[in-house]
Short mmCIF file of C-alpha atoms and ligand atoms in Angstrom, two decimals:
data_model
loop_
_atom_site.label_atom_id
_atom_site.label_comp_id
_atom_site.label_asym_id
_atom_site.label_seq_id
_atom_site.Cartn_x
_atom_site.Cartn_y
_atom_site.Cartn_z
CA UNK A 636 0.00 0.00 0.00
CA UNK A 637 1.30 3.41 -0.96
CA UNK A 638 1.16 6.32 1.44
CA UNK A 639 0.81 9.86 0.14
CA UNK A 640 3.76 12.17 0.76
CA UNK A 641 1.96 13.93 3.64
CA UNK A 642 1.06 10.60 5.27
CA UNK A 643 4.62 9.37 4.83
CA UNK A 644 6.02 12.55 6.38
CA UNK A 645 3.62 12.33 9.33
CA UNK A 646 4.85 8.78 9.90
CA UNK A 647 8.52 9.74 9.56
CA UNK A 648 8.09 12.58 12.04
CA UNK A 649 6.93 10.10 14.69
CA UNK A 650 10.37 8.49 14.47
CA UNK A 651 12.24 11.75 14.66
CA UNK A 652 13.10 11.84 10.95
CA UNK A 653 13.58 15.49 9.95
CA UNK A 654 10.95 16.78 7.52
CA UNK A 655 10.12 20.36 6.47
CA UNK A 656 7.54 22.11 8.61
CA UNK A 657 4.09 21.85 7.04
CA UNK A 658 0.65 23.37 7.38
CA UNK A 659 -1.22 20.19 6.47
CA UNK A 660 -3.18 19.35 3.37
CA UNK A 661 -5.84 21.42 1.62
CA UNK A 662 -8.50 20.82 -0.99
CA UNK A 663 -9.40 24.40 -1.93
CA UNK A 664 -7.40 27.51 -2.96
CA UNK A 665 -8.78 29.43 0.06
CA UNK A 666 -7.50 26.77 2.44
CA UNK A 667 -4.12 26.95 0.71
CA UNK A 668 -3.99 30.74 1.12
CA UNK A 669 -4.77 30.43 4.84
CA UNK A 670 -2.18 27.65 5.22
CA UNK A 671 0.51 29.78 3.57
CA UNK A 672 -0.42 32.73 5.83
CA UNK A 673 0.10 30.43 8.81
CA UNK A 674 3.57 29.58 7.52
CA UNK A 675 4.51 33.27 7.44
CA UNK A 676 3.52 34.19 3.89
CA UNK A 677 5.56 31.80 1.74
CA UNK A 678 5.02 28.14 1.01
CA UNK A 679 5.57 25.19 -1.30
CA UNK A 680 2.39 23.69 -2.73
CA UNK A 681 2.71 20.01 -3.55
CA UNK A 682 0.18 17.84 -5.39
CA UNK A 683 -0.62 14.68 -3.41
CA UNK A 684 -0.91 11.92 -5.98
CA UNK A 685 0.67 8.48 -6.12
CA UNK A 686 3.41 9.20 -8.65
CA UNK A 687 6.96 10.44 -8.84
CA UNK A 688 7.97 13.23 -11.20
CA UNK A 689 5.33 15.61 -9.90
CA UNK A 690 7.79 18.49 -9.94
CA UNK A 691 8.50 18.18 -13.67
CA UNK A 692 4.80 17.76 -14.42
CA UNK A 693 3.89 21.07 -12.77
CA UNK A 694 2.49 19.65 -9.54
CA UNK A 695 4.96 21.39 -7.21
CA UNK A 696 5.26 25.18 -7.01
CA UNK A 697 6.63 27.77 -4.62
CA UNK A 698 4.35 30.66 -3.64
CA UNK A 699 5.90 33.91 -2.41
CA UNK A 700 2.70 35.34 -0.97
CA UNK A 701 -0.67 34.04 0.24
CA UNK A 702 -2.32 35.59 -2.84
CA UNK A 703 0.09 33.82 -5.16
CA UNK A 704 -0.51 30.60 -3.20
CA UNK A 705 -4.22 30.90 -3.90
CA UNK A 706 -3.59 31.39 -7.63
CA UNK A 707 -1.16 28.47 -7.81
CA UNK A 708 -3.52 26.23 -5.82
CA UNK A 709 -6.32 27.03 -8.25
CA UNK A 710 -4.07 25.76 -11.07
CA UNK A 711 -2.88 22.61 -9.31
CA UNK A 712 -6.11 21.49 -7.61
CA UNK A 713 -8.24 19.65 -10.13
CA UNK A 714 -5.50 19.45 -12.75
CA UNK A 715 -4.80 16.17 -14.54
CA UNK A 716 -1.18 15.61 -13.60
CA UNK A 717 0.57 13.63 -16.33
CA UNK A 718 3.88 12.22 -15.12
CA UNK A 719 6.31 9.84 -16.80
CA UNK A 720 5.16 7.17 -14.32
CA UNK A 721 1.45 7.76 -14.93
CA UNK A 722 1.19 9.17 -18.49
CA UNK A 723 -2.62 8.98 -18.57
CA UNK A 724 -2.63 11.41 -15.64
CA UNK A 725 -4.08 11.59 -12.12
CA UNK A 726 -6.50 14.29 -10.99
CA UNK A 727 -5.09 16.29 -8.09
CA UNK A 728 -7.60 16.43 -5.25
CA UNK A 729 -5.38 17.61 -2.41
CA UNK A 730 -2.16 19.50 -1.91
CA UNK A 731 0.38 19.61 0.89
CA UNK A 732 1.58 23.04 2.02
CA UNK A 733 5.12 23.21 3.37
CA UNK A 734 7.66 25.80 4.46
CA UNK A 735 9.89 26.61 1.49
CA UNK A 736 13.41 25.33 1.97
CA UNK A 737 16.56 26.46 0.18
CA UNK A 738 18.21 23.32 -1.05
CA UNK A 739 22.03 23.36 -1.25
CA UNK A 740 22.41 19.68 -2.15
CA UNK A 741 20.02 16.95 -3.22
CA UNK A 742 20.86 13.33 -2.36
CA UNK A 743 18.99 10.07 -2.88
CA UNK A 744 18.24 7.67 -0.03
CA UNK A 745 15.94 4.67 0.09
CA UNK A 746 15.36 1.35 1.82
CA UNK A 747 13.94 -1.54 -0.20
CA UNK A 748 13.69 -5.27 0.37
CA UNK A 749 16.16 -7.17 -1.80
CA UNK A 750 14.77 -10.60 -2.59
CA UNK A 751 18.03 -12.21 -3.66
CA UNK A 752 19.84 -11.42 -0.41
CA UNK A 753 16.64 -11.65 1.65
CA UNK A 754 17.58 -8.43 3.36
CA UNK A 755 16.59 -4.83 3.44
CA UNK A 756 18.99 -2.64 1.52
CA UNK A 757 19.83 1.03 1.80
CA UNK A 758 20.39 2.73 -1.54
CA UNK A 759 22.35 5.94 -1.40
CA UNK A 760 23.50 8.37 -4.09
CA UNK A 761 24.86 11.88 -4.40
CA UNK A 762 22.70 12.22 -7.50
CA UNK A 763 19.40 13.00 -5.85
CA UNK A 764 16.34 14.91 -6.97
CA UNK A 765 16.15 13.06 -10.28
CA UNK A 766 14.96 9.66 -11.36
CA UNK A 767 17.11 6.99 -9.71
CA UNK A 768 16.42 4.69 -12.67
CA UNK A 769 18.11 7.23 -14.94
CA UNK A 770 21.10 7.47 -12.59
CA UNK A 771 21.32 3.66 -12.54
CA UNK A 772 21.52 3.68 -16.32
CA UNK A 773 23.84 6.63 -16.92
CA UNK A 774 26.11 6.44 -13.89
CA UNK A 775 25.69 3.15 -12.00
CA UNK A 776 28.83 3.82 -9.93
CA UNK A 777 27.08 6.77 -8.32
CA UNK A 778 24.74 4.35 -6.53
CA UNK A 779 25.82 2.68 -3.30
CA UNK A 780 24.06 -0.30 -1.70
CA UNK A 781 24.24 -1.31 1.94
CA UNK A 782 22.44 -4.48 2.91
CA UNK A 783 21.36 -4.86 6.51
CA UNK A 784 21.72 -8.13 8.39
CA UNK A 785 18.33 -8.43 10.13
CA UNK A 786 19.86 -10.14 13.18
CA UNK A 787 22.67 -7.64 13.70
CA UNK A 788 20.80 -4.50 12.62
CA UNK A 789 22.73 -1.44 11.48
CA UNK A 790 26.12 -0.29 12.66
CA UNK A 791 27.11 3.38 12.54
CA UNK A 792 30.44 2.57 10.89
CA UNK A 793 28.71 0.79 8.01
CA UNK A 794 26.49 3.82 7.45
CA UNK A 795 29.56 6.07 7.48
CA UNK A 796 31.30 3.82 4.94
CA UNK A 797 28.25 4.00 2.68
CA UNK A 798 28.09 7.79 3.04
CA UNK A 799 31.79 8.08 2.09
CA UNK A 800 31.40 5.61 -0.81
CA UNK A 801 28.44 7.61 -2.13
CA UNK A 802 30.56 10.80 -1.94
CA UNK A 803 28.07 12.64 0.23
CA UNK A 804 29.38 15.74 1.99
CA UNK A 805 31.32 14.41 5.04
CA UNK A 806 30.43 17.54 6.98
CA UNK A 807 26.89 16.16 7.21
CA UNK A 808 27.84 12.53 7.90
CA UNK A 809 26.66 12.60 11.53
CA UNK A 810 23.30 14.06 10.63
CA UNK A 811 22.85 11.63 7.75
CA UNK A 812 23.77 8.65 9.98
CA UNK A 813 21.11 9.72 12.48
CA UNK A 814 18.62 10.25 9.65
CA UNK A 815 19.30 6.76 8.23
CA UNK A 816 18.92 5.09 11.64
CA UNK A 817 15.62 6.81 12.32
CA UNK A 818 14.40 6.00 8.82
CA UNK A 819 15.36 2.34 9.30
CA UNK A 820 13.51 2.10 12.62
CA UNK A 821 10.44 3.65 11.04
CA UNK A 822 10.64 1.31 8.04
CA UNK A 823 10.97 -1.78 10.23
CA UNK A 824 8.24 -0.89 12.73
CA UNK A 825 5.76 0.20 10.08
CA UNK A 826 6.46 -2.97 8.04
CA UNK A 827 7.73 -0.89 5.14
CA UNK A 828 8.08 -2.30 1.65
CA UNK A 829 9.71 0.91 0.38
CA UNK A 830 10.98 4.11 1.99
CA UNK A 831 12.33 6.52 -0.59
CA UNK A 832 13.63 9.97 0.26
CA UNK A 833 14.33 11.79 -2.99
CA UNK A 834 15.63 14.32 -2.51
CA UNK A 835 17.28 13.99 0.84
CA UNK A 836 17.96 17.71 1.06
CA UNK A 837 20.86 19.53 2.65
CA UNK A 838 19.51 23.04 3.16
CA UNK A 839 21.53 26.22 2.96
CA UNK A 840 21.03 26.61 6.72
CA UNK A 841 22.67 23.22 7.31
CA UNK A 842 19.71 20.95 7.94
CA UNK A 843 19.30 17.42 6.59
CA UNK A 844 15.64 17.01 5.60
CA UNK A 845 13.33 14.63 3.78
CA UNK A 846 12.19 17.10 1.09
CA UNK A 847 10.14 14.32 -0.49
CA UNK A 848 9.01 10.97 0.90
CA UNK A 849 7.53 7.90 -0.73
CA UNK A 850 6.55 5.11 1.61
CA UNK A 851 4.89 1.77 0.99
CA UNK A 852 3.57 -0.60 3.63
CA UNK A 853 3.68 -4.35 3.09
CA UNK A 854 0.03 -5.26 2.34
CA UNK A 855 0.40 -8.58 4.14
CA UNK A 856 1.26 -6.71 7.35
CA UNK A 857 -1.67 -4.28 7.21
CA UNK A 858 -3.68 -6.39 9.66
CA UNK A 859 -1.34 -5.26 12.44
CA UNK A 860 -1.49 -1.60 11.47
CA UNK A 861 -5.01 -0.40 12.11
CA UNK A 862 -3.59 3.15 12.00
CA UNK A 863 -3.25 2.79 8.21
CA UNK A 864 -6.79 1.49 7.63
CA UNK A 865 -8.12 4.79 6.25
CA UNK A 866 -5.07 5.25 4.03
CA UNK A 867 -5.42 1.65 2.81
CA UNK A 868 -9.03 2.24 1.78
CA UNK A 869 -8.22 5.18 -0.46
CA UNK A 870 -4.97 3.74 -1.82
CA UNK A 871 -6.61 1.13 -4.05
CA UNK A 872 -6.69 2.21 -7.69
CA UNK A 873 -9.11 -0.61 -8.52
CA UNK A 874 -12.57 -0.19 -6.90
CA UNK A 875 -13.18 -3.97 -6.87
CA UNK A 876 -9.92 -4.51 -5.00
CA UNK A 877 -10.99 -1.82 -2.51
CA UNK A 878 -14.32 -3.61 -1.97
CA UNK A 879 -12.52 -6.96 -1.62
CA UNK A 880 -10.28 -5.45 1.04
CA UNK A 881 -13.36 -4.21 2.93
CA UNK A 882 -14.86 -7.71 2.80
CA UNK A 883 -11.55 -9.35 3.67
CA UNK A 884 -11.40 -11.29 0.39
CA UNK A 885 -8.04 -12.04 -1.27
CA UNK A 886 -8.68 -10.55 -4.73
CA UNK A 887 -6.35 -9.13 -7.36
CA UNK A 888 -7.65 -7.75 -10.65
CA UNK A 889 -5.85 -9.17 -13.70
CA UNK A 890 -7.69 -7.38 -16.50
CA UNK A 891 -9.07 -10.36 -18.45
CA UNK A 892 -12.64 -11.60 -19.00
CA UNK A 893 -12.75 -14.96 -17.18
CA UNK A 894 -13.60 -14.57 -13.51
CA UNK A 895 -11.97 -17.10 -11.20
CA UNK A 896 -12.95 -18.45 -7.81
CA UNK A 897 -10.62 -21.03 -6.30
CA UNK A 898 -9.37 -22.02 -2.87
CA UNK A 899 -5.77 -21.76 -1.80
CA UNK A 900 -3.23 -19.48 -3.46
CA UNK A 901 -1.47 -22.43 -5.12
CA UNK A 902 -4.58 -23.85 -6.75
CA UNK A 903 -5.66 -20.35 -7.75
CA UNK A 904 -2.37 -19.68 -9.50
CA UNK A 905 -2.42 -23.09 -11.20
CA UNK A 906 -5.92 -22.30 -12.42
CA UNK A 907 -4.73 -18.99 -13.82
CA UNK A 908 -2.03 -20.92 -15.71
CA UNK A 909 -4.55 -23.46 -17.04
CA UNK A 910 -6.88 -20.74 -18.27
CA UNK A 911 -3.95 -19.03 -19.99
CA UNK A 912 -2.84 -22.31 -21.53
CA UNK A 913 -6.34 -22.90 -22.86
CA UNK A 914 -6.11 -19.49 -24.56
CA UNK A 915 -8.14 -17.44 -22.10
CA UNK A 916 -7.51 -14.32 -20.02
CA UNK A 917 -8.22 -14.44 -16.28
CA UNK A 918 -10.08 -11.43 -14.90
CA UNK A 919 -8.85 -11.94 -11.36
CA UNK A 920 -7.10 -13.91 -8.68
CA UNK A 921 -9.55 -14.84 -5.91
CA UNK A 922 -8.85 -17.23 -3.07
CA UNK A 923 -12.08 -18.00 -1.14
CA UNK A 924 -9.99 -19.42 1.68
CA UNK A 925 -10.19 -22.69 3.58
CA UNK A 926 -13.50 -23.88 5.03
CA UNK A 927 -15.53 -21.31 3.07
CA UNK A 928 -19.23 -21.33 3.91
CA UNK A 929 -22.02 -20.87 1.37
CA UNK A 930 -22.50 -17.23 2.33
CA UNK A 931 -18.87 -16.34 1.72
CA UNK A 932 -18.90 -18.17 -1.62
CA UNK A 933 -21.94 -16.08 -2.68
CA UNK A 934 -20.18 -12.89 -1.68
CA UNK A 935 -17.09 -13.86 -3.67
CA UNK A 936 -19.22 -14.62 -6.71
CA UNK A 937 -20.90 -11.23 -6.41
CA UNK A 938 -17.50 -9.55 -6.23
CA UNK A 939 -16.24 -11.38 -9.34
CA UNK A 940 -19.39 -10.47 -11.27
CA UNK A 941 -19.14 -6.81 -10.28
CA UNK A 942 -16.33 -6.61 -12.85
CA UNK A 943 -18.12 -5.52 -16.06
CA UNK A 944 -15.47 -7.25 -18.22
CA UNK A 945 -16.30 -10.70 -16.89
CA UNK A 946 -17.90 -12.84 -19.62
CA UNK A 947 -17.69 -16.17 -17.83
CA UNK A 948 -16.69 -17.63 -14.47
CA UNK A 949 -14.61 -20.65 -13.57
CA UNK A 950 -14.96 -22.10 -10.09
CA UNK A 951 -12.24 -24.58 -9.18
CA UNK A 952 -12.39 -25.94 -5.63
CA UNK A 953 -10.44 -28.63 -3.93
CA UNK A 954 -12.38 -29.71 -0.86
CA UNK A 955 -10.16 -30.39 2.12
CA UNK A 956 -11.60 -28.62 5.14
CA UNK A 957 -13.86 -26.91 2.59
CA UNK A 958 -16.99 -28.92 1.79
CA UNK A 959 -17.80 -29.03 -1.92
CA UNK A 960 -21.56 -29.08 -1.24
CA UNK A 961 -21.22 -25.88 0.84
CA UNK A 962 -19.48 -24.29 -2.13
CA UNK A 963 -22.20 -25.55 -4.49
CA UNK A 964 -24.90 -24.11 -2.19
CA UNK A 965 -23.11 -20.76 -2.13
CA UNK A 966 -22.76 -20.64 -5.90
CA UNK A 967 -26.42 -21.60 -6.41
CA UNK A 968 -27.62 -19.02 -3.86
CA UNK A 969 -25.40 -16.42 -5.54
CA UNK A 970 -26.69 -17.12 -9.05
CA UNK A 971 -30.29 -16.95 -7.81
CA UNK A 972 -29.93 -13.53 -6.19
CA UNK A 973 -27.55 -12.00 -8.75
CA UNK A 974 -29.48 -12.67 -11.96
CA UNK A 975 -26.42 -14.14 -13.66
CA UNK A 976 -26.25 -13.99 -17.44
CA UNK A 977 -22.72 -15.36 -18.00
CA UNK A 978 -21.75 -19.06 -18.11
CA UNK A 979 -20.31 -20.55 -14.93
CA UNK A 980 -18.18 -23.69 -15.05
CA UNK A 981 -17.81 -25.53 -11.74
CA UNK A 982 -15.17 -28.11 -10.94
CA UNK A 983 -15.33 -29.63 -7.46
CA UNK A 984 -12.96 -32.28 -6.12
CA UNK A 985 -12.32 -33.71 -2.67
CA UNK A 986 -14.48 -33.62 0.45
CA UNK A 987 -18.19 -34.12 -0.39
CA UNK A 988 -17.57 -33.62 -4.12
CA UNK A 989 -20.33 -36.09 -5.02
CA UNK A 990 -22.88 -34.21 -2.88
CA UNK A 991 -21.74 -30.98 -4.51
CA UNK A 992 -22.02 -32.43 -8.01
CA UNK A 993 -25.56 -33.58 -7.26
CA UNK A 994 -26.61 -30.02 -6.40
CA UNK A 995 -24.85 -28.58 -9.48
CA UNK A 996 -26.58 -31.15 -11.75
CA UNK A 997 -30.00 -29.65 -10.88
CA UNK A 998 -28.98 -26.19 -12.15
CA UNK A 999 -27.69 -24.71 -15.39
CA UNK A 1000 -24.19 -24.38 -13.96
CA UNK A 1001 -21.74 -26.28 -16.17
CA UNK A 1002 -19.91 -29.15 -14.43
CA UNK A 1003 -16.35 -30.28 -15.16
CA UNK A 1004 -14.29 -33.04 -13.59
CA UNK A 1005 -10.71 -31.94 -14.18
CA UNK A 1006 -9.10 -28.53 -14.03
CA UNK A 1007 -7.98 -28.81 -17.67
CA UNK A 1008 -11.49 -29.70 -18.83
CA UNK A 1009 -12.92 -26.83 -16.78
CA UNK A 1010 -10.45 -24.33 -18.27
CA UNK A 1011 -11.11 -25.53 -21.84
CA UNK A 1012 -14.88 -25.30 -21.29
CA UNK A 1013 -14.93 -21.76 -19.95
CA UNK A 1014 -12.51 -20.53 -22.63
CA UNK A 1015 -14.65 -21.97 -25.44
CA UNK A 1016 -17.85 -20.56 -23.86
CA UNK A 1017 -16.39 -17.08 -23.53
CA UNK A 1018 -15.10 -17.30 -27.07
P1 LIG B 2034 8.61 14.55 -7.23
O1 LIG B 2034 8.92 15.37 -8.43
O2 LIG B 2034 7.26 13.90 -7.31
O3 LIG B 2034 9.70 13.56 -6.91
O4 LIG B 2034 8.51 15.56 -6.00
P2 LIG B 2034 9.63 16.18 -5.05
O5 LIG B 2034 9.00 16.45 -3.75
O6 LIG B 2034 10.87 15.35 -5.03
O7 LIG B 2034 9.94 17.58 -5.70
C1 LIG B 2034 10.65 17.71 -6.92
C2 LIG B 2034 11.73 18.76 -6.81
O8 LIG B 2034 11.17 19.97 -6.38
C3 LIG B 2034 12.78 18.42 -5.77
O9 LIG B 2034 13.81 17.60 -6.27
C4 LIG B 2034 13.29 19.77 -5.39
O10 LIG B 2034 14.32 20.15 -6.27
C5 LIG B 2034 12.10 20.68 -5.60
N1 LIG B 2034 11.51 21.06 -4.31
C6 LIG B 2034 10.58 20.41 -3.59
N2 LIG B 2034 10.31 21.09 -2.45
C7 LIG B 2034 11.10 22.19 -2.46
C8 LIG B 2034 11.29 23.30 -1.57
O11 LIG B 2034 10.70 23.43 -0.52
N3 LIG B 2034 12.19 24.22 -1.96
C9 LIG B 2034 12.86 24.12 -3.11
N4 LIG B 2034 13.72 25.06 -3.41
N5 LIG B 2034 12.72 23.13 -3.96
C10 LIG B 2034 11.85 22.17 -3.65
MN1 LIG B 2035 11.01 13.23 -5.38
#
């Protein structure tokens, strides 16, 4: 889950990480004017959208008076911000208002999980403020990595070595070490999946500040962070995924036209592969979970069918603790209340499969015995 810059900075502040002073977020030009007045008459107005490259796209501007702030806010609020990351654009609904800072140097600092080493890694570069991907391409030596042993944690000397290797100004080494330690603690405790400070600014008055902050929380850890619940709700780009999250259903949109309902992540992924192999395009990943009751199965079916692209549904269940007849009851109840017009292929195997098949036989649901047969059937029906 992505946090907005203002949410990320609020979180960082709790861990002592230095961020510019701000006057909160605003959704109207009047609010922006008042916010800039409260900051003493000057302010930076920053579009809060989930994308990098906002500066280049015109989503970040400095106002030298409250009146100018109001004019700038009127331009930024409601604009369709087209960045290199999101070329189709995102409408700006809120802006962050911050104290203007005079940046002497812009560095790059991030923490990301590195799958190959199974560790979190600091990435550090003197070439901040710009796209790190571009730096990686043009000047890979300007990027320094420091992987953190999770059992040992971080040592100051390692941070210093990284700061020297990255050619950051040694005069600020102490402040940057402190910044990195606080950032790391924040990242670990919030179950971060990304913490990116770009730029890490050295101001002309000698402060080390997170001028920008991108922060992502590991979705699988959200259950232990109720404080992010509101942010999680609005962070979904896909409305069906947002609804699935509300209903506690493991759903990922995949963009195709064959809706899938399976149990267990492994069987669900195998089913996706089978549908692909049969020439079809899965609309979603959906794991109903173990021991699913009829009511939950109905709810999952409703969720799948709320996707207007779905032209057919494949239900592939292996009954272990899940009873196949419970699943059949749920599917039948769902089709009765939902007025279903698309074909539904059902393959049930395992616990009480025969009882399930008996129920399916009395309906116009289409039975299949193997996963391959089920995939071939739904693909040919959808066409
Ligand atoms: P991004 O373009 O989405 O990555 O947004 P950033 O917050 O990183 O802003 C882009 C650029 O705007 C930064 O690299 C800075 O150069 C500049 N910037 C942002 N805030 C300030 C500020 O308060 N003062 C000054 N002088 N420049 C700023
Ligand atoms: Mn940035």
